[in-house]
Every structure is written in structure tokens, then in C-alpha cells.
CSV table of C-alpha atoms in Angstrom, one decimal:
chain,number,residue,atom,x,y,z
A,1,MET,CA,-0.1,0.0,0.0
A,2,TYR,CA,2.8,2.4,0.8
A,3,LEU,CA,4.5,1.9,-2.6
A,4,TYR,CA,1.3,2.6,-4.5
A,5,ALA,CA,-0.1,5.3,-2.2
A,6,TYR,CA,3.0,7.6,-2.8
A,7,PRO,CA,2.1,9.1,-6.1
A,8,TYR,CA,-1.4,10.0,-5.3
A,9,PRO,CA,-0.4,13.1,-3.1
A,10,CYS,CA,1.9,14.2,-5.9
A,11,TYR,CA,-0.9,14.0,-8.5
A,12,SER,CA,-3.1,16.0,-6.1
A,13,PHE,CA,-0.4,18.5,-5.7
A,14,ARG,CA,0.0,18.9,-9.5
A,15,ARG,CA,-3.8,19.2,-10.0
A,16,ALA,CA,-3.9,21.9,-7.4
A,17,LEU,CA,-1.0,23.8,-8.9
A,18,LYS,CA,-2.6,24.2,-12.3
A,19,PRO,CA,-5.2,26.9,-11.3
A,20,THR,CA,-2.5,28.6,-9.1
A,21,LEU,CA,-0.1,28.8,-12.1
A,22,ALA,CA,-3.1,30.1,-14.1
A,23,VAL,CA,-3.9,32.9,-11.5
A,24,VAL,CA,-0.2,33.8,-11.3
A,25,LEU,CA,0.1,34.1,-15.1
A,26,THR,CA,-3.0,36.1,-15.3
A,27,LEU,CA,-1.8,38.4,-12.7
A,28,ALA,CA,1.6,38.8,-14.5
A,29,ILE,CA,-0.1,39.6,-17.8
A,30,VAL,CA,-2.4,42.2,-16.1
A,31,LEU,CA,0.8,43.8,-14.3
A,32,LEU,CA,2.6,43.8,-17.5
A,33,VAL,CA,-0.2,45.7,-19.4
A,34,TYR,CA,-0.8,48.1,-16.6
A,35,SER,CA,2.9,48.8,-16.2
A,36,ARG,CA,3.5,49.4,-19.8
A,37,ASP,CA,3.3,53.1,-19.1
A,38,ALA,CA,6.5,52.8,-17.1
A,39,TRP,CA,8.5,51.9,-20.1
A,40,TYR,CA,6.3,52.4,-23.2
A,41,LEU,CA,5.1,55.9,-22.4
A,42,SER,CA,7.1,59.0,-21.4
A,43,SER,CA,6.2,61.2,-18.5
A,44,GLY,CA,4.6,63.7,-20.8
A,45,ASP,CA,2.7,60.9,-22.7
A,46,ARG,CA,1.2,59.7,-19.4
A,47,GLU,CA,0.4,63.1,-18.2
A,48,ILE,CA,-1.4,64.0,-21.5
A,49,ALA,CA,-3.5,60.8,-21.4
A,50,ARG,CA,-4.3,61.3,-17.5
A,51,MET,CA,-5.5,64.8,-18.0
A,52,ARG,CA,-7.3,63.8,-21.5
A,53,LEU,CA,-5.6,67.0,-22.7
A,54,SER,CA,-6.9,68.3,-26.0
A,55,MET,CA,-4.5,68.4,-28.8
A,56,ALA,CA,-6.6,70.2,-31.1
A,57,GLU,CA,-6.0,73.7,-32.6
A,58,PRO,CA,-6.3,76.8,-30.5
A,59,SER,CA,-9.9,77.3,-29.5
A,60,THR,CA,-10.0,80.9,-30.5
A,61,HIS,CA,-10.6,82.9,-33.7
A,62,LEU,CA,-8.2,81.6,-36.4
A,63,TRP,CA,-7.2,83.2,-39.7
A,64,ARG,CA,-8.4,80.6,-42.3
A,65,PRO,CA,-7.5,80.3,-46.0
A,66,GLU,CA,-10.9,81.5,-46.9
A,67,ASP,CA,-10.4,84.7,-44.8
A,68,ALA,CA,-7.3,85.5,-46.8
A,69,ALA,CA,-9.1,85.2,-50.0
A,70,ARG,CA,-12.1,87.2,-48.9
A,71,HIS,CA,-9.8,89.9,-47.8
A,72,GLY,CA,-7.6,89.8,-50.9
A,73,GLU,CA,-4.6,88.9,-48.7
A,74,SER,CA,-2.4,85.7,-49.4
A,75,ARG,CA,0.2,86.9,-46.9
A,76,PRO,CA,-1.1,89.2,-44.1
A,77,PHE,CA,2.2,89.4,-42.4
A,78,ASN,CA,5.8,89.9,-43.2
A,79,ALA,CA,6.9,86.4,-42.4
A,80,THR,CA,8.9,83.7,-44.1
A,81,ILE,CA,10.0,80.1,-43.8
A,82,ILE,CA,13.7,79.7,-43.4
A,83,ALA,CA,16.2,77.0,-43.7
A,84,LEU,CA,19.9,76.7,-43.4
A,85,VAL,CA,20.7,74.1,-45.8
A,86,ARG,CA,23.6,72.6,-47.8
A,87,ASN,CA,23.5,71.8,-51.6
A,88,GLU,CA,24.0,68.1,-50.8
A,89,GLU,CA,20.9,68.2,-48.7
A,90,LEU,CA,18.7,69.0,-51.6
A,91,ASP,CA,16.6,65.7,-51.6
A,92,GLY,CA,16.0,66.1,-47.8
A,93,MET,CA,15.0,69.7,-48.3
A,94,VAL,CA,12.5,68.8,-51.0
A,95,TYR,CA,11.1,66.1,-48.8
A,96,SER,CA,10.3,68.7,-46.0
A,97,MET,CA,9.2,71.3,-48.3
A,98,ARG,CA,6.6,68.8,-49.9
A,99,GLN,CA,5.3,67.9,-46.5
A,100,LEU,CA,4.8,71.5,-45.3
A,101,GLU,CA,3.4,72.8,-48.6
A,102,ARG,CA,0.9,70.0,-48.5
A,103,SER,CA,-0.1,70.4,-45.0
A,104,TRP,CA,0.0,74.3,-44.6
A,105,ASN,CA,1.8,76.6,-47.0
A,106,SER,CA,-0.1,76.0,-50.2
A,107,LYS,CA,-2.9,77.7,-48.5
A,108,PHE,CA,-1.1,80.7,-47.5
A,109,ASN,CA,1.9,81.2,-49.8
A,110,TYR,CA,4.6,82.5,-47.4
A,111,PRO,CA,8.0,82.8,-49.1
A,112,TRP,CA,10.8,80.3,-48.6
A,113,THR,CA,14.2,81.9,-47.6
A,114,PHE,CA,17.2,79.5,-47.9
A,115,PHE,CA,20.6,80.2,-46.4
A,116,ASN,CA,23.9,78.6,-47.3
A,117,ASP,CA,27.6,79.5,-46.5
A,118,VAL,CA,28.4,78.7,-50.2
A,119,PRO,CA,26.2,79.6,-53.4
A,120,PHE,CA,23.3,77.5,-54.1
A,121,THR,CA,23.5,75.3,-57.2
A,122,GLU,CA,21.0,76.0,-60.1
A,123,GLU,CA,19.7,72.5,-59.5
A,124,PHE,CA,18.9,73.4,-55.8
A,125,LYS,CA,17.1,76.4,-56.9
A,126,ARG,CA,15.3,74.6,-59.7
A,127,ARG,CA,13.9,71.7,-57.7
A,128,THR,CA,13.0,73.7,-54.6
A,129,GLN,CA,11.1,76.4,-56.6
A,130,ALA,CA,9.3,73.5,-58.2
A,131,GLU,CA,7.8,72.5,-54.9
A,132,THR,CA,6.0,75.8,-54.2
A,133,LYS,CA,3.9,78.5,-55.8
A,134,ALA,CA,5.4,80.8,-53.2
A,135,GLU,CA,8.6,82.9,-53.8
A,136,CYS,CA,11.9,81.3,-53.1
A,137,ARG,CA,14.9,83.4,-52.0
A,138,TYR,CA,18.4,82.0,-52.0
A,139,GLU,CA,20.7,83.9,-49.6
A,140,LEU,CA,24.6,83.7,-48.8
A,141,VAL,CA,25.5,83.8,-45.2
A,142,PRO,CA,28.3,86.5,-44.8
A,143,PRO,CA,31.7,85.1,-43.9
A,144,GLU,CA,31.8,87.5,-40.8
A,145,HIS,CA,28.7,85.7,-39.5
A,146,TRP,CA,30.0,82.1,-40.3
A,147,ASP,CA,33.9,81.8,-40.0
A,148,VAL,CA,35.4,80.8,-36.8
A,149,PRO,CA,36.5,84.0,-35.2
A,150,ASP,CA,40.0,84.9,-34.9
A,151,TRP,CA,40.0,85.1,-31.1
A,152,ILE,CA,39.3,81.2,-31.0
A,153,ASP,CA,42.7,79.5,-30.3
A,154,PRO,CA,43.1,76.5,-32.9
A,155,ASN,CA,45.1,74.5,-30.3
A,156,VAL,CA,42.6,75.1,-27.5
A,157,LEU,CA,39.8,74.3,-29.9
A,158,GLN,CA,41.5,71.0,-30.9
A,159,GLN,CA,42.0,70.1,-27.1
A,160,SER,CA,38.5,70.9,-26.3
A,161,ILE,CA,37.3,68.7,-29.3
A,162,ASP,CA,39.3,65.8,-28.0
A,163,LYS,CA,37.9,66.2,-24.6
A,164,MET,CA,34.3,66.3,-25.9
A,165,ASN,CA,35.0,63.4,-28.1
A,166,ALA,CA,36.2,61.3,-25.0
A,167,LYS,CA,32.8,62.1,-23.5
A,168,TRP,CA,30.9,60.9,-26.8
A,169,VAL,CA,29.5,64.5,-27.5
A,170,LYS,CA,27.7,64.3,-30.7
A,171,HIS,CA,29.0,66.6,-33.5
A,172,ALA,CA,32.0,67.6,-31.4
A,173,SER,CA,34.4,67.2,-34.3
A,174,GLN,CA,32.2,68.9,-36.9
A,175,ILE,CA,33.4,72.6,-37.0
A,176,SER,CA,30.6,73.3,-39.3
A,177,TYR,CA,28.1,72.2,-36.7
A,178,HIS,CA,29.6,74.5,-34.1
A,179,GLN,CA,29.3,77.4,-36.8
A,180,MET,CA,25.7,76.5,-37.4
A,181,CYS,CA,24.8,76.7,-33.7
A,182,ARG,CA,26.5,80.0,-33.4
A,183,TRP,CA,25.0,81.5,-36.5
A,184,TYR,CA,21.4,80.4,-35.4
A,185,SER,CA,22.1,81.6,-31.9
A,186,GLY,CA,23.3,85.2,-32.8
A,187,PHE,CA,23.3,86.0,-36.5
A,188,PHE,CA,20.4,84.5,-38.5
A,189,TYR,CA,18.1,87.4,-37.6
A,190,LYS,CA,20.7,89.9,-38.6
A,191,HIS,CA,20.8,88.8,-42.3
A,192,PRO,CA,19.6,91.6,-44.7
A,193,ALA,CA,17.0,89.1,-46.1
A,194,LEU,CA,15.2,89.2,-42.9
A,195,LYS,CA,15.4,92.9,-42.2
A,196,ASP,CA,11.7,93.6,-43.0
A,197,MET,CA,10.4,90.3,-41.5
A,198,LYS,CA,8.5,90.1,-38.3
A,199,TYR,CA,8.0,86.3,-38.0
A,200,TYR,CA,9.7,83.2,-39.2
A,201,TRP,CA,9.2,79.4,-39.3
A,202,ARG,CA,12.4,77.2,-39.2
A,203,VAL,CA,12.5,74.0,-41.2
A,204,GLU,CA,15.2,71.3,-41.6
A,205,PRO,CA,15.7,68.7,-44.2
A,206,ASN,CA,14.2,65.4,-43.6
A,207,VAL,CA,11.4,66.3,-41.3
A,208,LYS,CA,7.8,65.2,-41.3
A,209,PHE,CA,4.6,67.1,-40.9
A,210,PHE,CA,1.5,64.9,-40.0
A,211,CYS,CA,-1.4,67.3,-39.8
A,212,ASP,CA,-3.4,69.4,-42.0
A,213,ILE,CA,-2.9,72.9,-40.6
A,214,ASN,CA,-5.9,75.1,-41.5
A,215,TYR,CA,-5.1,78.4,-40.0
A,216,ASP,CA,-2.3,81.0,-40.5
A,217,VAL,CA,0.2,80.4,-37.6
A,218,PHE,CA,1.8,83.7,-38.3
A,219,ARG,CA,-1.5,85.4,-37.8
A,220,PHE,CA,-2.1,83.5,-34.7
A,221,MET,CA,1.3,84.6,-33.3
A,222,ALA,CA,0.4,88.2,-34.0
A,223,ASP,CA,-3.1,88.2,-32.7
A,224,HIS,CA,-2.2,86.6,-29.4
A,225,ASN,CA,1.1,88.4,-28.8
A,226,LYS,CA,3.1,85.2,-29.0
A,227,THR,CA,7.0,85.5,-29.0
A,228,TYR,CA,7.8,81.8,-29.6
A,229,GLY,CA,6.2,78.5,-30.6
A,230,PHE,CA,7.6,75.0,-30.3
A,231,THR,CA,6.5,71.3,-30.7
A,232,ILE,CA,9.0,69.3,-28.8
A,233,ASN,CA,10.5,69.9,-25.3
A,234,ILE,CA,13.3,67.6,-24.2
A,235,TYR,CA,16.5,67.4,-22.3
A,236,ASP,CA,20.0,68.0,-23.6
A,237,ASP,CA,23.3,66.3,-23.1
A,238,PRO,CA,25.0,68.1,-20.2
A,239,ASN,CA,28.3,67.4,-21.7
A,240,THR,CA,27.7,69.7,-24.5
A,241,LEU,CA,27.2,72.8,-22.2
A,242,PRO,CA,28.8,72.6,-18.8
A,243,SER,CA,29.6,76.3,-18.6
A,244,LEU,CA,26.4,77.7,-20.2
A,245,TRP,CA,24.5,78.1,-17.1
A,246,PRO,CA,27.3,79.6,-15.0
A,247,GLU,CA,27.9,82.1,-17.8
A,248,THR,CA,24.1,82.8,-17.9
A,249,MET,CA,24.3,83.5,-14.1
A,250,ALA,CA,27.2,85.7,-14.5
A,251,PHE,CA,25.3,87.7,-17.2
A,252,LEU,CA,22.2,88.0,-15.0
A,253,GLU,CA,24.3,89.4,-12.1
A,254,GLN,CA,25.4,92.1,-14.5
A,255,HIS,CA,22.0,92.7,-15.9
A,256,PRO,CA,19.3,91.9,-13.6
A,257,GLU,CA,17.0,94.3,-15.4
A,258,TYR,CA,16.5,91.9,-18.3
A,259,LEU,CA,14.9,89.1,-16.1
A,260,SER,CA,11.1,89.1,-17.1
A,261,PRO,CA,8.7,89.2,-14.1
A,262,ASP,CA,6.8,86.4,-15.9
A,263,ASN,CA,9.9,84.3,-16.4
A,264,SER,CA,10.2,80.4,-16.8
A,265,LEU,CA,13.3,80.1,-14.3
A,266,ASP,CA,11.5,77.3,-12.5
A,267,TRP,CA,11.5,75.3,-15.9
A,268,LEU,CA,15.1,76.0,-16.4
A,269,THR,CA,16.3,74.8,-13.1
A,270,ASP,CA,13.7,72.0,-12.3
A,271,ALA,CA,15.8,69.2,-11.0
A,272,THR,CA,12.8,66.9,-10.2
A,273,GLY,CA,13.0,64.9,-13.5
A,274,ARG,CA,16.6,64.2,-13.9
A,275,PRO,CA,18.6,65.6,-11.0
A,276,ASP,CA,21.8,64.0,-12.3
A,277,VAL,CA,21.7,66.0,-15.6
A,278,THR,CA,20.9,69.2,-13.6
A,279,ALA,CA,23.9,68.6,-11.4
A,280,ARG,CA,26.2,68.0,-14.4
A,281,ALA,CA,24.9,71.1,-16.1
A,282,HIS,CA,25.7,73.1,-12.9
A,283,GLY,CA,22.0,74.1,-12.1
A,284,TYR,CA,20.5,74.1,-15.6
A,285,SER,CA,17.9,71.4,-16.2
A,286,THR,CA,18.9,71.2,-19.9
A,287,CYS,CA,15.2,71.4,-20.7
A,288,HIS,CA,14.9,73.1,-24.1
A,289,PHE,CA,12.7,73.6,-27.1
A,290,TRP,CA,13.9,71.6,-30.0
A,291,SER,CA,14.7,74.4,-32.4
A,292,ASN,CA,14.8,72.4,-35.6
A,293,PHE,CA,11.1,73.4,-35.3
A,294,GLU,CA,10.5,77.0,-34.2
A,295,ILE,CA,8.0,79.7,-35.1
A,296,GLY,CA,9.2,83.0,-33.7
A,297,ASP,CA,9.1,86.7,-33.5
A,298,LEU,CA,12.3,88.1,-34.8
A,299,ASP,CA,11.9,91.1,-32.7
A,300,PHE,CA,12.8,89.0,-29.6
A,301,TRP,CA,16.2,88.2,-30.9
A,302,ARG,CA,16.7,91.8,-31.9
A,303,SER,CA,16.0,93.0,-28.3
A,304,PRO,CA,18.6,94.6,-26.2
A,305,ALA,CA,18.4,91.8,-23.6
A,306,TYR,CA,18.9,89.1,-26.2
A,307,GLU,CA,21.6,90.9,-28.1
A,308,ALA,CA,23.6,91.6,-24.8
A,309,TYR,CA,23.1,87.9,-23.8
A,310,PHE,CA,24.4,86.5,-27.0
A,311,ALA,CA,27.4,88.9,-27.0
A,312,HIS,CA,28.2,87.8,-23.4
A,313,LEU,CA,28.0,84.1,-24.4
A,314,ASP,CA,30.1,84.6,-27.7
A,315,ARG,CA,32.9,86.2,-25.6
A,316,ALA,CA,32.8,83.1,-23.4
A,317,LYS,CA,33.7,80.9,-26.4
A,318,GLY,CA,31.4,78.2,-25.5
A,319,PHE,CA,30.3,77.7,-29.1
A,320,PHE,CA,33.6,76.4,-30.0
A,321,TYR,CA,35.3,75.2,-26.8
A,322,GLU,CA,32.2,73.5,-25.8
A,323,ARG,CA,29.3,72.5,-28.1
A,324,TRP,CA,26.6,74.9,-27.1
A,325,GLY,CA,23.6,74.4,-29.3
A,326,ASP,CA,21.2,77.1,-30.5
A,327,ALA,CA,18.3,75.2,-29.0
A,328,PRO,CA,19.4,75.6,-25.3
A,329,VAL,CA,20.8,79.1,-25.9
A,330,HIS,CA,17.3,80.1,-27.4
A,331,SER,CA,15.4,78.4,-24.5
A,332,VAL,CA,17.4,79.8,-21.7
A,333,ALA,CA,17.0,83.3,-23.2
A,334,LEU,CA,13.2,82.7,-23.7
A,335,GLY,CA,12.9,81.3,-20.2
A,336,LEU,CA,14.6,84.4,-18.7
A,337,PHE,CA,13.6,87.4,-20.9
A,338,ALA,CA,10.3,86.4,-22.5
A,339,GLU,CA,7.0,86.2,-20.8
A,340,ASN,CA,5.8,82.6,-20.1
A,341,ARG,CA,2.4,83.4,-21.4
A,342,ASN,CA,3.8,84.3,-24.8
A,343,ILE,CA,5.5,81.0,-25.4
A,344,HIS,CA,3.1,78.7,-27.2
A,345,TRP,CA,3.2,75.0,-27.5
A,346,PHE,CA,1.8,74.0,-31.0
A,347,ARG,CA,0.4,70.8,-29.7
A,348,ASP,CA,-1.8,70.5,-32.8
A,349,ILE,CA,0.9,70.5,-35.3
A,350,GLY,CA,2.1,67.0,-36.0
A,351,TYR,CA,5.9,67.0,-36.4
A,352,GLN,CA,8.9,64.5,-36.4
A,353,HIS,CA,12.6,65.2,-36.4
A,354,SER,CA,14.9,62.2,-36.0
A,355,VAL,CA,13.5,60.0,-33.2
A,356,PHE,CA,11.3,62.6,-31.4
A,357,SER,CA,7.7,63.5,-32.6
A,358,ASN,CA,4.7,65.5,-31.6
A,359,CYS,CA,1.7,63.6,-32.8
A,360,PRO,CA,-1.8,65.0,-31.9
A,361,ASP,CA,-4.6,62.5,-31.6
A,362,THR,CA,-6.9,64.6,-33.9
A,363,PRO,CA,-8.7,63.6,-37.1
A,364,ASN,CA,-6.6,65.7,-39.4
A,365,CYS,CA,-3.4,64.0,-38.4
A,366,HIS,CA,-2.2,60.8,-40.1
A,367,GLY,CA,1.0,58.6,-40.2
A,368,CYS,CA,2.3,59.0,-36.7
A,369,ARG,CA,1.6,57.3,-33.4
A,370,PRO,CA,-0.7,59.5,-31.3
A,371,ASN,CA,0.6,61.3,-28.1
A,372,LYS,CA,4.0,59.3,-28.3
A,373,LEU,CA,7.2,61.4,-27.9
A,374,ALA,CA,9.6,58.6,-29.0
A,375,PRO,CA,7.6,55.9,-30.8
A,376,LEU,CA,10.6,53.8,-32.0
A,377,THR,CA,13.2,54.4,-29.3
A,378,LEU,CA,11.5,53.7,-25.9
A,379,TRP,CA,14.8,54.3,-24.0
A,380,LEU,CA,14.6,58.0,-24.9
A,381,ASN,CA,11.3,58.4,-23.1
A,382,LYS,CA,13.4,59.7,-20.1
A,383,GLU,CA,14.3,62.8,-22.3
A,384,ASP,CA,10.7,64.2,-22.1
A,385,CYS,CA,10.5,67.7,-20.5
A,386,ARG,CA,6.9,68.5,-21.0
A,387,VAL,CA,5.8,67.6,-17.4
A,388,ASN,CA,8.4,70.3,-16.3
A,389,TRP,CA,6.9,72.8,-18.7
A,390,PHE,CA,3.3,72.1,-17.6
A,391,ARG,CA,4.4,72.9,-14.0
A,392,GLN,CA,6.0,76.1,-15.1
A,393,VAL,CA,2.8,77.1,-17.0
A,394,CYS,CA,0.7,76.5,-14.0
A,395,ALA,CA,3.2,78.4,-11.7
A,396,SER,CA,3.2,81.4,-14.2
A,397,ARG,CA,-0.7,81.3,-14.3
A,398,ARG,CA,-1.0,81.2,-10.5
A,399,LYS,CA,1.4,84.0,-10.1
A,400,ASN,CA,-0.3,86.2,-12.6
A,401,GLY,CA,-3.9,85.2,-11.5
A,402,ASP,CA,-4.5,84.4,-15.1
A,403,MET,CA,-6.2,80.9,-15.4
A,404,ASN,CA,-8.2,81.7,-18.5
A,405,ASP,CA,-5.6,82.3,-21.2
A,406,GLU,CA,-6.7,82.1,-24.8
A,407,ASP,CA,-4.5,79.2,-25.9
A,408,GLY,CA,-6.0,76.7,-23.6
A,409,LEU,CA,-2.9,76.2,-21.3
A,410,CYS,CA,-5.0,76.7,-18.2
A,411,GLY,CA,-6.1,73.0,-18.9
A,412,GLU,CA,-2.9,71.9,-17.4
A,413,CYS,CA,-3.7,73.9,-14.4
A,414,PHE,CA,-7.1,72.5,-13.8
A,415,GLY,CA,-6.2,68.9,-14.9
A,416,TRP,CA,-6.8,67.8,-11.4
A,417,LEU,CA,-10.5,68.4,-11.8
A,418,TYR,CA,-10.6,65.4,-14.1
A,419,THR,CA,-9.3,63.2,-11.3
A,420,VAL,CA,-11.5,64.6,-8.7
A,421,TYR,CA,-14.9,64.8,-10.6
A,422,GLY,CA,-14.2,62.3,-13.3
A,423,MET,CA,-14.9,64.6,-16.2
A,424,GLU,CA,-13.2,67.4,-18.1
A,425,TYR,CA,-13.9,71.2,-17.6
A,426,ASP,CA,-15.7,73.1,-20.3
A,427,ILE,CA,-15.0,76.6,-19.5
A,428,VAL,CA,-13.0,78.4,-16.9
A,429,ILE,CA,-14.2,82.0,-16.3
A,430,LYS,CA,-12.7,84.5,-13.9
A,431,GLU,CA,-15.2,86.7,-12.3
A,432,SER,CA,-13.4,89.2,-10.0
A,433,SER,CA,-11.7,86.7,-7.5
A,434,ILE,CA,-14.1,83.9,-8.2
A,435,TYR,CA,-13.2,81.2,-10.9
A,436,ARG,CA,-16.2,79.4,-12.1
A,437,ILE,CA,-15.8,75.9,-13.6
A,438,TYR,CA,-18.4,74.7,-15.9
A,439,PHE,CA,-19.2,71.0,-16.6
A,440,GLY,CA,-22.1,71.1,-19.0
A,441,GLN,CA,-25.0,71.9,-16.8
A,442,ALA,CA,-23.0,71.7,-13.5
A,443,LYS,CA,-21.2,74.6,-12.0
A,444,PHE,CA,-18.6,74.9,-9.4
A,445,ALA,CA,-17.3,78.2,-8.0
A,446,VAL,CA,-13.7,78.5,-6.3
A,447,SER,CA,-13.6,81.7,-4.3
A,448,HIS,CA,-10.2,81.2,-3.0
A,449,LEU,CA,-7.5,79.6,-5.2
A,450,THR,CA,-5.6,78.3,-2.2
A,451,HIS,CA,-8.0,75.1,-2.5
A,452,VAL,CA,-7.2,74.8,-6.0
A,453,TYR,CA,-3.5,74.8,-5.5
A,454,LEU,CA,-3.6,72.6,-2.6
A,455,SER,CA,-5.5,70.0,-4.8
A,456,MET,CA,-2.9,70.4,-7.5
A,457,LYS,CA,-0.1,69.9,-5.2
A,458,THR,CA,-1.5,66.6,-4.0
A,459,LEU,CA,-1.2,65.5,-7.5
A,460,ASN,CA,2.5,66.6,-7.8
A,461,TYR,CA,1.9,69.7,-9.8
A,462,TYR,CA,4.0,71.8,-7.5
């Protein structure tokens, strides 16, 4: 009996184990699905989904193509699309032109202005002009705006490049890349071809535009007093700019009068996302607007504050002895000297450069993965700076008592309402010191904003 009885407990154990394994496997699958946010989505992707943030075009009056036709104006503003491009990048430039013409410029016919440090070939001119009905202009960058300054020591430059290469700094050895960053930082807006221009839209070769844009973005900038518009907001490599923030602080010590009351200093110094990066950049978060897409007011770069700032940076020689990019230089300047309310996230414009994208989940966007910063390179999710920007926007609105801005950014500030009430707000109206939040037929009044900010703090907005 003993010999034959032994297997039965094992059989019973195996039979009992089967449902246990099934439960464990099911739980593992559920956990995997629910934890996908941790690796598949970036912090900004998750926040946009959590708040059900609208990625639609601005909910304000917009200048449509038919408005231009009705008023007999095809170009209501002195504005242009610009590109610094080499002759050998012709195919990539044609690709980008075709994308932007299809999605936007064929409706408004703004001119294209191309810049190069050498003359454009006839083939470049012929093929680019064939892509648009608008005027194309081909400009030469003056040598004094492009050449390596004579006060840059060649020996020190080579030593600096060797040090950067040892740290795997991208483009460290490409002198032309250093020149490009310096030109976009402090000289492009001085070119005679832009002398009479107010706004510009920068475009690079080999970029993608995914959405039909059915309004005049330059008119939007002017109507709403916007200084700068961006789509992508990410961290930078601190090895490219170790002295940028110390030099910036030295400049502010000399010129505190240039600091805007409505600045974005918190965004520039926010160490909550990547404290290691902020430490290596000596206090700068490295968050920046990716400047391969930027729509801007040229008068900001022409301002005394920015001109003095660029002159200070240029004398510090970081464009060559380090690899300061025009994106962090522009972003730091905007964060310090511009009003936060005048910096606009073009969330509705679908755009991709290299591995990063801005893809709205709207019907007029096609060919991209909605609300995914890095669709093909999940390890780059950590580079997302949008949550930092949301915090800065909310802090700015709180400081100014302006929770009803026309571009809809107050949605970030009231995102907590979705969590609390399980529905989105429709309208936020400021009546004296009372903020009324409307949910269809329901109405909530907040007479003291302390309660609002305490609720947001609970959700890590501050």
C-alpha cells in the first residue's frame, strides 16, 4: 500500500497547482499591461493621457485660408519660412518642403528663404522652386557671420574637441556644426534678407509634418502676442554645455533688469525629472525647445536683452570650446527674458525630426503614433521635459492670476478636476476673484484659489 499510495499526493499537488499557475500567469499579464506606461510611455505621454488633454488647434478665432481670399490677402504679415541648408541636402529639403506645402503653406503662400555659406547650385534652386507656388529666395551667409572668429585659439579648440570626443559628445568634431549653432544663436536674424520680416518658421531637411494645418500660424502669433512657438520639449546632453548656466548666471548678475517678471526660471532649473543631468549642467535642467522646429518673433532676438546675452556668450567661447547648441541658448533666453504666457506649445501640429515627434490624436493627423514622444526608441522616453513645462505654465498662471488664457494652457492647471470629478472642464471664467468651472449643466465656484493649488499639489503639480 505504501508503494502505491506515494504518487497520489503528488498527483493531487499537480492538480492543485494548475489553477494557481493560471492565476499567477493572469496577474503577471495584467501587471505587464498596466505597467507598460512605465516603459512604453514617457512622463509627458502619461500626463497628457491622464488629463485627457486636448491636442486640437487653439480654441480661438483663427485666420483661415478663406479669410485671406476674402480680404484679398495671401500673406497678411511680413513672415517667411527659413532653412539653413547645404546643396547636398537637396533631397531632404525637397522632402520637407513637400510635407509643409501639402499640410499648410499651399493655403497661404509664405515665401521660403534658404541660407547657405556657399552659393546654391542651379539644381537646388530649380527643384526647390518647383515644390511651391510661393517665392523662393536664396541667400548667402556673410563670412563674418559664419567663419570661426580669430579669437578662437586653434590649439585650445582641438584640445576641447578631443575632450568632448572622449565624452561621446555628438558633432564635437564637426566645426561646421559649431558654426551652425552659433549662426542660429546670434546671426540669422541679422541677415539683410530678414530685415523687414517680423516672423519666421524654421524648417530642417528630412522632417515630417503629419497634420493638415488650416489656419495662419503667423497671424495667430500676432493676434495673441506670442513670442515663440515650439512642438518638442526635451533634455539635452549636459556634456555639451557645462559652462552655459554659470555664464548665464554671470550675465544676470550684471543685467538683472533683463529678467522678465513672468519668466520660466523654474523650468530652467527644475531638477525633479533628472537631477543627475541638472547637477552636471551646474544648475540648468537642460530642458529646451527643440529648435529644428520653431516659429518665432524676430523682434525678440533683436531685443537689447538678447543681443547683450548673445554677446556675453560669444565672448565666453562656448560655441567652440564646448558645443553649445542654438536650442538651449534660445530656450534659456526665452525662459529668462520672455513672458511665459507668450510662449506657445503648438500641440496641434504633428511633427517629427529624427527620433522625437509631436503627434496629436486629432482627425486631421495621419501617419504617426498619437501622443507618443519617441515611438521607436523607448529608451529615450526619459528625455521628455513636457511635465516640467506644464508645472512652469501652472506656476506662471498662478502668479499672474490668469487661469483663463486664450491658448487653453489653463487646462494643465485644472487637470486635477478630471481626477476629482471624473469629467473634463468646459470653460473657466474669472469673475473678480471667483473662478467658475463649468461642466455642462453643473457649475462649481472657487472663491479662494488656495484650495485649487492644494489640490494640484496633492497631484505633484508643485
